[in-house]
Coordinates of C-alpha atoms and ligand atoms in Angstrom, one line a residue:
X1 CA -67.5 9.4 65.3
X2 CA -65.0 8.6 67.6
X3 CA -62.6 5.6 67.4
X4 CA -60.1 6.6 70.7
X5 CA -62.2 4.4 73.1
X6 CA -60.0 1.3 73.6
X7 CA -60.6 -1.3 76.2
X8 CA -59.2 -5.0 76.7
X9 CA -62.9 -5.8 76.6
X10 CA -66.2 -5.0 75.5
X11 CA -69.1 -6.5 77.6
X12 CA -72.4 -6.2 75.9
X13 CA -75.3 -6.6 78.1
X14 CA -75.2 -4.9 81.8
X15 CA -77.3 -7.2 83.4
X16 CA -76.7 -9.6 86.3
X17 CA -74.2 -11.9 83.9
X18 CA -72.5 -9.0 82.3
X19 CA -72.0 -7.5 85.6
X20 CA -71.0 -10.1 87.3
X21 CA -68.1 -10.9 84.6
X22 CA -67.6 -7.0 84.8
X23 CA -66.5 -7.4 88.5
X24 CA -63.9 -10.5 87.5
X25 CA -62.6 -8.3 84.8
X26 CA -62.4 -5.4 87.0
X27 CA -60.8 -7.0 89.5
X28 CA -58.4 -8.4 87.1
X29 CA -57.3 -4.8 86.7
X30 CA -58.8 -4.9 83.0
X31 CA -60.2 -1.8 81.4
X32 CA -63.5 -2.7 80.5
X33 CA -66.7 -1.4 78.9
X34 CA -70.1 -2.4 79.8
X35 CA -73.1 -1.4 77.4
X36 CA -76.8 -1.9 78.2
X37 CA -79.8 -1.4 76.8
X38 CA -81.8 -1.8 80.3
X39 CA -84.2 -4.0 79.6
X40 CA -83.5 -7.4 81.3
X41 CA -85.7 -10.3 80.6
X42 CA -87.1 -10.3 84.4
X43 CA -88.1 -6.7 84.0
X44 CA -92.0 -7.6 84.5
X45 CA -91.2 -9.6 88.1
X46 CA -92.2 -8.0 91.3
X47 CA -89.5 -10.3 93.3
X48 CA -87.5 -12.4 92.1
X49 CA -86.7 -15.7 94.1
X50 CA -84.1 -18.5 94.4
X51 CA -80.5 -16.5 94.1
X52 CA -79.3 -16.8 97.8
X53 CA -78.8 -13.3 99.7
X54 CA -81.4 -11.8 97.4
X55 CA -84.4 -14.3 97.5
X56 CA -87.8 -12.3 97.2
X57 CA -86.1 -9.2 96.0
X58 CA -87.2 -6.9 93.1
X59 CA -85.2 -7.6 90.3
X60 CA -83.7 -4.4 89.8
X61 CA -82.4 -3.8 92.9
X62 CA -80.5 -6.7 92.9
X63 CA -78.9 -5.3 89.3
X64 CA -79.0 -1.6 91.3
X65 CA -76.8 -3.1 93.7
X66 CA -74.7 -5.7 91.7
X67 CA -73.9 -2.3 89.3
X68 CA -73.2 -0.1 92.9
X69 CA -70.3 -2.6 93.5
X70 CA -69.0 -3.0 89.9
X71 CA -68.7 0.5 89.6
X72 CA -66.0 0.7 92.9
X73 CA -63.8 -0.6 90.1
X74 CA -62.1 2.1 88.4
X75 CA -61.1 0.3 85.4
X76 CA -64.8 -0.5 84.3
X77 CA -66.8 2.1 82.8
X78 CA -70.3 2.0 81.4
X79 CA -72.5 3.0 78.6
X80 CA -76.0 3.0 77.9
X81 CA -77.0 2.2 75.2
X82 CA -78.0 -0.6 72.2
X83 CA -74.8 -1.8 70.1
X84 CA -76.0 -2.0 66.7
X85 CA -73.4 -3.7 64.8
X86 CA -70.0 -5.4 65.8
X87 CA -67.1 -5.8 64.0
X88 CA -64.1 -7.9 63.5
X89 CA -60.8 -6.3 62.9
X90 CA -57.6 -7.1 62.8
X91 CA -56.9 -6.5 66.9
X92 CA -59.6 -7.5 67.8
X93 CA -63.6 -5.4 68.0
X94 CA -65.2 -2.4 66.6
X95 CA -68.5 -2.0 68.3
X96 CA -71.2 0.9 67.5
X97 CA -74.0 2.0 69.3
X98 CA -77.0 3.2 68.4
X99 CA -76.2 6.9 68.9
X100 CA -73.5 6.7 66.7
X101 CA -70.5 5.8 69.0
X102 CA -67.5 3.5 67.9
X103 CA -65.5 1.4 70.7
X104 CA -63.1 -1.0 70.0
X105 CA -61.7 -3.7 72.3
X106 CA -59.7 -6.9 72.3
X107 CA -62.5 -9.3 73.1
X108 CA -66.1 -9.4 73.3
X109 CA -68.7 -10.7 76.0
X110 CA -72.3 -10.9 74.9
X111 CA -74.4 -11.1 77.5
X112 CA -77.1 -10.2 75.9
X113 CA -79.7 -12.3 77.1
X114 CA -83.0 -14.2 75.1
X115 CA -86.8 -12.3 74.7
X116 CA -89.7 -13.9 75.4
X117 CA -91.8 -14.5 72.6
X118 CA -95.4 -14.2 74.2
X119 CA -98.6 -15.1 72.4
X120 CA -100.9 -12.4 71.1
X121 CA -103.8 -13.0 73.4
X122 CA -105.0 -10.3 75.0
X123 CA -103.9 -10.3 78.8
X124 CA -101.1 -12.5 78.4
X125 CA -98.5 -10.1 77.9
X126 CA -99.8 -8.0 81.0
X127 CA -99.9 -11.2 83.6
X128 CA -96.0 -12.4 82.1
X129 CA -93.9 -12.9 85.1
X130 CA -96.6 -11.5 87.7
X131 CA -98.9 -14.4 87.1
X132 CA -98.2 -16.4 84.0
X133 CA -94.6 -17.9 85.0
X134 CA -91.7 -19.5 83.5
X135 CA -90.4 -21.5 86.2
X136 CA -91.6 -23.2 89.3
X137 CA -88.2 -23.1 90.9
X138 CA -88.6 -19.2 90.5
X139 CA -92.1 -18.4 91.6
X140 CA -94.0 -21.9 92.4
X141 CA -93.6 -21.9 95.7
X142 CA -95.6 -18.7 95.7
X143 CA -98.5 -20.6 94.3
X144 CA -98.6 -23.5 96.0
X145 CA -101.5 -25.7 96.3
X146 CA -103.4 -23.0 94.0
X147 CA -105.9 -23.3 91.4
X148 CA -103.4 -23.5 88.3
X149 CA -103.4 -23.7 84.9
X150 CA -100.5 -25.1 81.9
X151 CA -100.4 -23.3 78.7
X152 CA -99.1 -26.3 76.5
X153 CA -99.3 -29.3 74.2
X154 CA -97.8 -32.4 73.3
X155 CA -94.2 -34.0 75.6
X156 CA -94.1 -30.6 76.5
X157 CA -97.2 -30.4 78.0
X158 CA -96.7 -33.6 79.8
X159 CA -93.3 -32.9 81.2
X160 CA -94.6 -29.5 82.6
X161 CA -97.7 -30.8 84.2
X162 CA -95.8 -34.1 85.8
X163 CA -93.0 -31.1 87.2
X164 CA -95.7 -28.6 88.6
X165 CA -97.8 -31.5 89.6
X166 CA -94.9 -30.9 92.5
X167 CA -96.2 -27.5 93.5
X168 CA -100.1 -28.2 93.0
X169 CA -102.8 -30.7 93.1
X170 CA -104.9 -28.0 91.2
X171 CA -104.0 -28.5 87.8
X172 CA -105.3 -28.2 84.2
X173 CA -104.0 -28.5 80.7
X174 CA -104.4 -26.3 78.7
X175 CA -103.5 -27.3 75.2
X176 CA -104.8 -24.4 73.6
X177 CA -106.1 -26.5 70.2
X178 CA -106.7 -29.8 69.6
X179 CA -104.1 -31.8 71.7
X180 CA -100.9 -33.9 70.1
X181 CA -100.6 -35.9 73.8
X182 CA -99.8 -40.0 73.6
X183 CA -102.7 -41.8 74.5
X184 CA -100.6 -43.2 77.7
X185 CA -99.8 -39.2 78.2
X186 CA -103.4 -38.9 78.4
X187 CA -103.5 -41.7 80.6
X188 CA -100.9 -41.2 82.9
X189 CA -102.5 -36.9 83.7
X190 CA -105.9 -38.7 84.1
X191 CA -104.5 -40.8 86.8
X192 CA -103.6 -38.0 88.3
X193 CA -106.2 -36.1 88.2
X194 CA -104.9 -33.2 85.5
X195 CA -107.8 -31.9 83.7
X196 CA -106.6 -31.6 80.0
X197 CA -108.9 -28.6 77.9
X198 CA -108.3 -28.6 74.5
X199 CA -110.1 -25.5 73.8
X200 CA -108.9 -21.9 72.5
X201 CA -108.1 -19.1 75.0
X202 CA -109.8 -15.9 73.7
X203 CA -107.7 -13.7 77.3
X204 CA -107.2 -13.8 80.1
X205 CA -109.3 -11.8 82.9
X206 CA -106.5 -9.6 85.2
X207 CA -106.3 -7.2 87.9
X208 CA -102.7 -5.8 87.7
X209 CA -100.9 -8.6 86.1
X210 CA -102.4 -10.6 88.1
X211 CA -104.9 -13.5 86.0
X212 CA -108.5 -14.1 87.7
X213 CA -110.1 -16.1 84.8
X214 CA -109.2 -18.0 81.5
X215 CA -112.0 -17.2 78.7
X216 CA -111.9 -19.5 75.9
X217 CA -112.9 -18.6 72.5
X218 CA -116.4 -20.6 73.2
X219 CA -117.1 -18.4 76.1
X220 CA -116.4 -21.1 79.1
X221 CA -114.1 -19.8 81.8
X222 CA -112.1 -21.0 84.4
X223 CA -110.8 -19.0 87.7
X224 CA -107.0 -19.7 88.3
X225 CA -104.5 -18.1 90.3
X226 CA -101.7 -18.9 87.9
X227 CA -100.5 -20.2 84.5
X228 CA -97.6 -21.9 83.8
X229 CA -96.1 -21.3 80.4
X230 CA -92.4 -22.3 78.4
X231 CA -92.5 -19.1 75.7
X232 CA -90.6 -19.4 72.3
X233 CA -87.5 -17.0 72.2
X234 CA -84.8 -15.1 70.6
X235 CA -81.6 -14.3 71.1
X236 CA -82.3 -10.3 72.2
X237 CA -79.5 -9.2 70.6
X238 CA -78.5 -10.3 66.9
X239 CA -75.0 -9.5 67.0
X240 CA -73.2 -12.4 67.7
X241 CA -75.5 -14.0 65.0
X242 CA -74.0 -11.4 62.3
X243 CA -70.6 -12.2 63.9
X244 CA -70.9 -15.6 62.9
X245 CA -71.2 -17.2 66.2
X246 CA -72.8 -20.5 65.7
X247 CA -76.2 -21.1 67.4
X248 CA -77.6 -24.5 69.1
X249 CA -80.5 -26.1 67.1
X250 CA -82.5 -24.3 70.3
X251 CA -81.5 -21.1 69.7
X252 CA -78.7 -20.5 71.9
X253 CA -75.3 -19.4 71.9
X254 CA -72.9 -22.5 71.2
X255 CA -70.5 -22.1 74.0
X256 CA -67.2 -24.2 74.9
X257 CA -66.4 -24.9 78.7
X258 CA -64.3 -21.8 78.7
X259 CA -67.1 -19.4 77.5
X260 CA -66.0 -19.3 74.0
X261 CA -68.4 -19.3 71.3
X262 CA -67.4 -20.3 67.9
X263 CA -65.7 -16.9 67.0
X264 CA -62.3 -16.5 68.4
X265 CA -62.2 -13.8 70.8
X266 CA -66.3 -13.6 71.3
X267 CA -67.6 -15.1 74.6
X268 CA -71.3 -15.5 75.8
X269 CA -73.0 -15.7 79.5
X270 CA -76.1 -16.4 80.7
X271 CA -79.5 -16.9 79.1
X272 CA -78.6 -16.0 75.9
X273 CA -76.3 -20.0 76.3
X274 CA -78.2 -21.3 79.0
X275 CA -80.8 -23.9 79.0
X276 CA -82.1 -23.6 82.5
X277 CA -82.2 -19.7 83.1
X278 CA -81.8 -17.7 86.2
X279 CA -80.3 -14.9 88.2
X280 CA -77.8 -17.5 90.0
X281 CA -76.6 -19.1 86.6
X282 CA -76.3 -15.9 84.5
X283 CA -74.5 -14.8 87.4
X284 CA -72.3 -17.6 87.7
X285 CA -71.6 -18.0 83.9
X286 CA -70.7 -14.0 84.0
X287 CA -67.9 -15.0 86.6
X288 CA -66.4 -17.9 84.8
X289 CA -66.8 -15.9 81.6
X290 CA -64.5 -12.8 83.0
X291 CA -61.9 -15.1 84.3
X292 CA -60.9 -16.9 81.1
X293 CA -61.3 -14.0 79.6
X294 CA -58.8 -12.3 82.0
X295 CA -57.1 -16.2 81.0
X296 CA -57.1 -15.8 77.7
X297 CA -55.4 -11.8 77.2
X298 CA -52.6 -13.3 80.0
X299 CA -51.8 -16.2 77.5
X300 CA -51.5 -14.6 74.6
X301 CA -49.1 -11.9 76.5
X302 CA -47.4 -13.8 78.3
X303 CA -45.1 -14.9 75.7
Ligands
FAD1 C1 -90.6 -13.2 83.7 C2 -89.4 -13.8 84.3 C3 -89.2 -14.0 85.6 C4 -88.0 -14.5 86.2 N1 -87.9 -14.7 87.5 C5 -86.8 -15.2 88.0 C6 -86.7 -15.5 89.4 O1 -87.6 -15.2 90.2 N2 -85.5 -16.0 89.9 C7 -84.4 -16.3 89.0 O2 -83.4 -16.7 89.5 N3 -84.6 -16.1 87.7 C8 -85.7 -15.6 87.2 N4 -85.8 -15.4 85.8 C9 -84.7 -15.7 85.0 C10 -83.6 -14.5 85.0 O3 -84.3 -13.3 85.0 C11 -82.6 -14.6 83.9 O4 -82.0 -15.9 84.0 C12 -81.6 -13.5 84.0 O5 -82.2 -12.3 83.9 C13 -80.5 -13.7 82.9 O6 -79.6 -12.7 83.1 P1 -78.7 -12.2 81.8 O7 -77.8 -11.1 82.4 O8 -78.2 -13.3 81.1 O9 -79.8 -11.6 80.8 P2 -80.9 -10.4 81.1 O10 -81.1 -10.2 82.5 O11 -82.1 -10.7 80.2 O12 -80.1 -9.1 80.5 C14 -79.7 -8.9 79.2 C15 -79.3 -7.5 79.1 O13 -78.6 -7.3 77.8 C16 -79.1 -6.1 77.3 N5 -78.9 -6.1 75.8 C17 -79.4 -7.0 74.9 N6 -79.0 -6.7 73.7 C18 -78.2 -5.5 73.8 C19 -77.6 -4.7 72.9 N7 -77.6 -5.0 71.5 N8 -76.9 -3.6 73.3 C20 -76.9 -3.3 74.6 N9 -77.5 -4.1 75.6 C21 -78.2 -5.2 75.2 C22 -80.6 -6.0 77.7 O14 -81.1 -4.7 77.6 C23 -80.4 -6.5 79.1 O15 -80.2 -5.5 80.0 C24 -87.0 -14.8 85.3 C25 -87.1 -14.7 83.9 C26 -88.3 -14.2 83.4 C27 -88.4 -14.0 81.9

């Protein structure tokens, strides 16, 4: 084990937030250490759409290219790798990777990100992010006007369909059991002509990700072209959690406006705080996160 590898801070997570606080930092002439596991929520997406400059792009050549123009900064380095446990000490972190490496730093970035916790029906997994999507701002204008389905129940299911009922006319509810709607829910999708099924999915039927049919445990189908579905999560990484870094009742990372979670010293960007995820917010978040970092080490200083 090693324990020489100092740096002001320790980023963990090398995706488009942790890169994009990794450029602040490194432009902040901060030595910095960024350690990634490389595998990004997004990493199912053929393009990804909506972060200006890069709309339609594959996902990892926008992180190919974000990392390209991190690395012109000689104070950041990189690792890859999984942290497996982080510690406080008394200047600051002790983090250790998987393979056995120790790194310590001043402060801490998680950037870490949320996983998707997908249903175990067969097909579903395969079509997540080709054909059954997240977001419409992300990939509904892709599937416009198509023959689509929504995988969900209750408000939830009512919120989604009266949002997506912005993309397509073509629309079904799929409450996957017996459905917990209001009566004036009901109503309200009947008037406009959403189609609510209260029967079980058995799979989907795919060609490459991409979903042709919905079977349902009673052996009806229906042909769509997409599904619409809001997946449970985790935080992907559980470090901050053994940290102590408090969590919102949702699951997130409880975050100040300055990036600061609860622990002094620890800081979080992107989905792994975010409500309303994509590349432009984690990327954004990432930015303001290295610059009150950079904030904080000049304070305390600067005496
Ligand atoms: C299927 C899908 C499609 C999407 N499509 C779009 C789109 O078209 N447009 C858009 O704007 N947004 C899209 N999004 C949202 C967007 O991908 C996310 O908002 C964005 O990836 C968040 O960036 P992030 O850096 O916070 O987290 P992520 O991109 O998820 O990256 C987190 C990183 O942290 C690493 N990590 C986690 N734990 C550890 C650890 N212990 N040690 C080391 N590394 C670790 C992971 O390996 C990963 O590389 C999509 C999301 C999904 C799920």
């Amino acid at each position: 084990m090693m324990y020489n590898n100092k740096y002001d801070i320790i980023i963990i997570g090398g995706s488009y937030s942790g890169l994009s606080a990794a450029m602040s930092l490194g432009r902040s002439l901060r030595h910095v250490l960024v350690i990634d596991s490389g595998l990004p929520c997004n990493r199912q997406t053929p393009h990804s759409h909506n972060f200006i400059t890069h709309d339609g792009e594959k996902p990892a050549v926008i992180s190919a290219k974000a990392k390209t123009q991190v690395e012109f900064y000689e104070t950041v380095s990189f690792y890859n790798g999984l942290a497996i446990s982080a510690i406080k000490t008394e200047s600051g972190f002790e983090i250790e990777t998987q393979s056995g490496k120790i790194f310590t730093s001043k402060k801490l970035l998680f950037a870490t990100g949320i996983k998707d916790l997908l249903p175990d029906i067969p097909g579903f997994a395969e079509c997540w992010g080709i054909s059954v999507l997240h977001c419409p701002y992300c990939h509904g204008y892709e599937v416009k006007k198509e023959k689509t389905a929504i995988v969900a129940n209750g408000d939830m299911g009512f919120e989604f369909s009266k949002m997506i009922s912005n993309w397509t006319k073509d629309l079904k509810l799929i409450n996957n059991g017996k459905s917990t709607l209001t009566a004036e829910q009901t109503q309200i999708l009947k008037t406009h002509k959403v189609e609510i099924i209260e029967d079980e999915i058995e799979s989907l039927e795919h060609q490459n990700g991409n979903v042709q049919q919905i079977i349902f445990k009673n052996q009806t189908k229906i042909a769509v072209k997409a599904i619409y579905f809001k997946a449970p999560f985790e935080q992907h990484c559980p470090l901050p959690k053994s940290l102590g870094c408090e969590l919102t009742e949702n699951g997130l990372l409880k975050v100040d406006a300055f990036q600061k979670t609860t622990i002094p010293g620890v800081f979080a960007s992107g989905d792994c705080h975010i409500q309303a995820r994509s590349v432009a917010m984690a990327v954004s978040s990432g930015s303001f996160a290295g610059a009150m970092i950079n904030k904080e080490i000049i304070d305390e200083e600067f005496v």
